[in-house]
mmCIF file of C-alpha atoms and ligand atoms in Angstrom:
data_model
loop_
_atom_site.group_PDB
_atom_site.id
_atom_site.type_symbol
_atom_site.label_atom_id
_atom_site.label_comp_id
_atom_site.label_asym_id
_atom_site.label_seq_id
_atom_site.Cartn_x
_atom_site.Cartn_y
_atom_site.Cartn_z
ATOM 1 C CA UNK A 4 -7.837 -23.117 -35.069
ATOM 2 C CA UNK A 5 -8.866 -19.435 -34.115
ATOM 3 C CA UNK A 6 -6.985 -17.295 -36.563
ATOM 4 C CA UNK A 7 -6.815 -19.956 -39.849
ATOM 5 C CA UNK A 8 -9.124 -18.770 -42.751
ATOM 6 C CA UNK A 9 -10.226 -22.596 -43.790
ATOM 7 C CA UNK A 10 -11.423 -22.800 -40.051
ATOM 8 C CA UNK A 11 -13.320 -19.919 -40.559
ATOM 9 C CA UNK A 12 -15.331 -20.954 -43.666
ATOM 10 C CA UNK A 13 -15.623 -24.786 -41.862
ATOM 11 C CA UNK A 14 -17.233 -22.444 -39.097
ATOM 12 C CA UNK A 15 -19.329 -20.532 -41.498
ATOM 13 C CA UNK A 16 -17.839 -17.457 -39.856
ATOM 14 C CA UNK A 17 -16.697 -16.371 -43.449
ATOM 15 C CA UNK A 18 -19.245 -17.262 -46.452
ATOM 16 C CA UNK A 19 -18.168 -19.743 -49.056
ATOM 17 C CA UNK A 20 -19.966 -21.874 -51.878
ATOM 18 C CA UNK A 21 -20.272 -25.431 -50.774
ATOM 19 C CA UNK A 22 -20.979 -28.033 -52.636
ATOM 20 C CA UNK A 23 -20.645 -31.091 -50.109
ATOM 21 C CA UNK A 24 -20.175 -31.400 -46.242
ATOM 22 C CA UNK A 25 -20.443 -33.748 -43.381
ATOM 23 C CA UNK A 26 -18.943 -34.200 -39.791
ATOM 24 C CA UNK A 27 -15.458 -34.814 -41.147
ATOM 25 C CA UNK A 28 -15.449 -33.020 -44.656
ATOM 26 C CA UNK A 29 -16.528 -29.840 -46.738
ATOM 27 C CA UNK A 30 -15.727 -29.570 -49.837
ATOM 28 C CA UNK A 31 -16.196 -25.482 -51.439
ATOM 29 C CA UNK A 32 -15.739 -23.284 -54.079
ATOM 30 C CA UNK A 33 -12.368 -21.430 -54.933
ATOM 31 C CA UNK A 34 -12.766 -18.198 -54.288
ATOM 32 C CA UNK A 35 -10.479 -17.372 -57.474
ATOM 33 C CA UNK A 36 -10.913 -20.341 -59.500
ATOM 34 C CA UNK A 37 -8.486 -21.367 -62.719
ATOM 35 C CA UNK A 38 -10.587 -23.929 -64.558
ATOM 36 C CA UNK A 39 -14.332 -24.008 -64.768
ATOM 37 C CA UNK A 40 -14.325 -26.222 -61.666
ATOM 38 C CA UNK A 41 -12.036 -25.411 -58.623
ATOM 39 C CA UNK A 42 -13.157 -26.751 -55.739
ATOM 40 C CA UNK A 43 -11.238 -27.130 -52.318
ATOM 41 C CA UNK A 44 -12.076 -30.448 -50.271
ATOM 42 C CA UNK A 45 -10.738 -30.254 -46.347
ATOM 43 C CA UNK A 46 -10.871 -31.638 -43.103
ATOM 44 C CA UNK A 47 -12.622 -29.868 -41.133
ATOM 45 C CA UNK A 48 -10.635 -31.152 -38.189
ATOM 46 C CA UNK A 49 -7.513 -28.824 -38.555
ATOM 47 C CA UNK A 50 -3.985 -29.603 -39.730
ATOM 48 C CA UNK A 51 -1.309 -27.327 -40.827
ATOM 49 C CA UNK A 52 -0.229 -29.287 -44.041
ATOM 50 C CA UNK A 53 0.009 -33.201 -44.355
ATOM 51 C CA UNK A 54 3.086 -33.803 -42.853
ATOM 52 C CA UNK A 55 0.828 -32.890 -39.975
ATOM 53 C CA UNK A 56 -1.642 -35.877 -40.015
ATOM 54 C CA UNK A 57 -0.845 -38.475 -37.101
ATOM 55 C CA UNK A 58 -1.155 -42.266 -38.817
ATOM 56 C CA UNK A 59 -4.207 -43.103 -36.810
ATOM 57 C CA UNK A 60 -5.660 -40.387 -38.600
ATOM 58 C CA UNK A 61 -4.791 -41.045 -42.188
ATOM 59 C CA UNK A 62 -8.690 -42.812 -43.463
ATOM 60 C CA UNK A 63 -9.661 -39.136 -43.440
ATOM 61 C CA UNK A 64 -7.713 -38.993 -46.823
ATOM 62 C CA UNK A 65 -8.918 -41.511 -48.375
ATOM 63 C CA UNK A 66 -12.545 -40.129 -47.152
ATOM 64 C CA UNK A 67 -11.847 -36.856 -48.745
ATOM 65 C CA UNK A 68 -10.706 -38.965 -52.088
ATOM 66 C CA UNK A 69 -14.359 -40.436 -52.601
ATOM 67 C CA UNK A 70 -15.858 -37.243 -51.639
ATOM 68 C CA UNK A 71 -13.856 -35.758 -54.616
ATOM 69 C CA UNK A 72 -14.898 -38.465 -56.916
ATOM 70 C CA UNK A 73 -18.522 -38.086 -56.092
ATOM 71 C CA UNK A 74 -18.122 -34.077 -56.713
ATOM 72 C CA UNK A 75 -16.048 -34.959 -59.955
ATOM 73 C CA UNK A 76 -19.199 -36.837 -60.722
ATOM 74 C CA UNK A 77 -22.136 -33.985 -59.946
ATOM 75 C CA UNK A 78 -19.488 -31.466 -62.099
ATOM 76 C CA UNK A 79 -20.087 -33.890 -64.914
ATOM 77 C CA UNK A 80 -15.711 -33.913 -65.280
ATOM 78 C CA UNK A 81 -15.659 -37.444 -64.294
ATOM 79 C CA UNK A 82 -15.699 -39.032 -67.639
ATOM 80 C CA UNK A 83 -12.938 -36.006 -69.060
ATOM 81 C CA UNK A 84 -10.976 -36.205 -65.993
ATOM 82 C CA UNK A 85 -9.589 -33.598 -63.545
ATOM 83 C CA UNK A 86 -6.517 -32.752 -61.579
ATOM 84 C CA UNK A 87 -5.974 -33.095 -57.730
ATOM 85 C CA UNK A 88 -3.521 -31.203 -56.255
ATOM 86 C CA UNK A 89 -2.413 -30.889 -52.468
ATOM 87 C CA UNK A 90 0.505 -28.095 -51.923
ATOM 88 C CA UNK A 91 2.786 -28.960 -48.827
ATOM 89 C CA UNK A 92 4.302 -25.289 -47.249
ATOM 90 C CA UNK A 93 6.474 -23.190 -48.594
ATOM 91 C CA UNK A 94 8.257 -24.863 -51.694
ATOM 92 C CA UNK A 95 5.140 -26.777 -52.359
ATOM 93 C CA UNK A 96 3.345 -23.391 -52.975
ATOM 94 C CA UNK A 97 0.936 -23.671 -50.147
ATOM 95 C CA UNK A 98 -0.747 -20.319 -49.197
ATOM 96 C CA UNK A 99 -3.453 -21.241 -46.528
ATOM 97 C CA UNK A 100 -2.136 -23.526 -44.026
ATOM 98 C CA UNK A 101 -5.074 -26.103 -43.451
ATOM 99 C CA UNK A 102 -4.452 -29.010 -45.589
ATOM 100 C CA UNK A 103 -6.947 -28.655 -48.257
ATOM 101 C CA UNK A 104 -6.849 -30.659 -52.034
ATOM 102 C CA UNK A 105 -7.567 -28.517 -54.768
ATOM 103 C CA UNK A 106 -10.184 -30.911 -57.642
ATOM 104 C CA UNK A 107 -9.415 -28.818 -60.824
ATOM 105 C CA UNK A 108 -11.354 -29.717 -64.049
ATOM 106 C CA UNK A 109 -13.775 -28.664 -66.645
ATOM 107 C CA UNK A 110 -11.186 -28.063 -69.213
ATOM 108 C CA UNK A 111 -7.825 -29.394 -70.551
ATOM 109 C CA UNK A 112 -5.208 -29.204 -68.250
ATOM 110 C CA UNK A 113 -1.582 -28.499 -69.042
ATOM 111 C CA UNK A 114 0.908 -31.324 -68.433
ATOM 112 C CA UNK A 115 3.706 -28.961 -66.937
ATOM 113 C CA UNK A 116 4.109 -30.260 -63.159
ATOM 114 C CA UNK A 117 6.165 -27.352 -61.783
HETATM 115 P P1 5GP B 312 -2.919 -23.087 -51.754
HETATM 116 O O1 5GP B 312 -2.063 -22.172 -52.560
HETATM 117 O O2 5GP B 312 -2.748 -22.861 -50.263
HETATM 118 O O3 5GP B 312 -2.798 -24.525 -52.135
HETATM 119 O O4 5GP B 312 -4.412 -22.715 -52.139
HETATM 120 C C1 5GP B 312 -5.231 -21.876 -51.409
HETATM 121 C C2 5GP B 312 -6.460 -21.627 -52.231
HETATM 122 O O5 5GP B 312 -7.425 -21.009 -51.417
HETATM 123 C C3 5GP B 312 -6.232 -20.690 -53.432
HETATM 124 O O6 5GP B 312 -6.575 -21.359 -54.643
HETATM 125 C C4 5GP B 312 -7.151 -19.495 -53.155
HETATM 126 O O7 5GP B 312 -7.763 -18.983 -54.309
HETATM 127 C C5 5GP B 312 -8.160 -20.086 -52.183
HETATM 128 N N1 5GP B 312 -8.707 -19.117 -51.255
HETATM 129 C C6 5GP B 312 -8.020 -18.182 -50.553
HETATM 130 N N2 5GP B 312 -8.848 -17.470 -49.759
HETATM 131 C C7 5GP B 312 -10.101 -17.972 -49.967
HETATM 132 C C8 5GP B 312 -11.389 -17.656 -49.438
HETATM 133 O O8 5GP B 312 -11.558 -16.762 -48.611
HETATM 134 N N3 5GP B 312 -12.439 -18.383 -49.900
HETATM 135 C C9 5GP B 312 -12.296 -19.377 -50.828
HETATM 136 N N4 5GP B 312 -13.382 -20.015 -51.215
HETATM 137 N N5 5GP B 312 -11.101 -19.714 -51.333
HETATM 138 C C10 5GP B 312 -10.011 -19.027 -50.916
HETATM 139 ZN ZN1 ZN B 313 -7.804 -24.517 -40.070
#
């Protein structure tokens, strides 16, 4: 999608860190991380949230769930554990509308879920 940011770093037309990619997936650096590891893991096919993702399209999850784990691995927070988080629009706190799941680790999290 022309004008969405995630889009734009899938595209390379804005610079990011990235840590893993392939046809379907990259996986990047927060840009304004709040645990020693933040990374953001997307489609790069674009969706507005996950409401958004048609049925026949729903493996791409579960793709982007081993792609964490193998991240969570090269961090070296797989054995201490980490935190995914998706936010779904506006009461779910999302700010950039291309679904996107935030791996958070590298330290103790809190426990508070809202
Ligand atoms: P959300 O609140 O939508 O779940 O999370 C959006 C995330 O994108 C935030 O954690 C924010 O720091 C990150 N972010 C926003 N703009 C950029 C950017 O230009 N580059 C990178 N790498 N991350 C960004
Ligand atoms: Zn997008």
């Amino acid at each position: 999608m022309k004008e969405c940011l995630f889009c734009k770093i899938v595209n390379k037309e804005i610079p990011s860190t990235v840590v893993y990619e392939d046809d379907e997936i990259l996986a990047f650096k927060d840009i304004n991380p709040i645990a020693p590891v933040h990374i953001l893991v997307i489609p790069k096919k674009h969706y507005n949230d996950i409401t958004e993702l048609p049925e026949n399209e729903a493996e791409i999850i579960a793709k982007i769930h081993v792609v964490i784990n193998k991240i969570a691995k090269e961090q070296g927070i797989s054995e201490t554990g980490f935190r995914i988080i998706n936010n779904c629009k506006e009461d779910g706190g999302q700010e950039v509308k291309h679904i996107h799941f935030h791996l958070i680790g590298g330290k103790k999290l809190g426990t508070k879920m809202c």
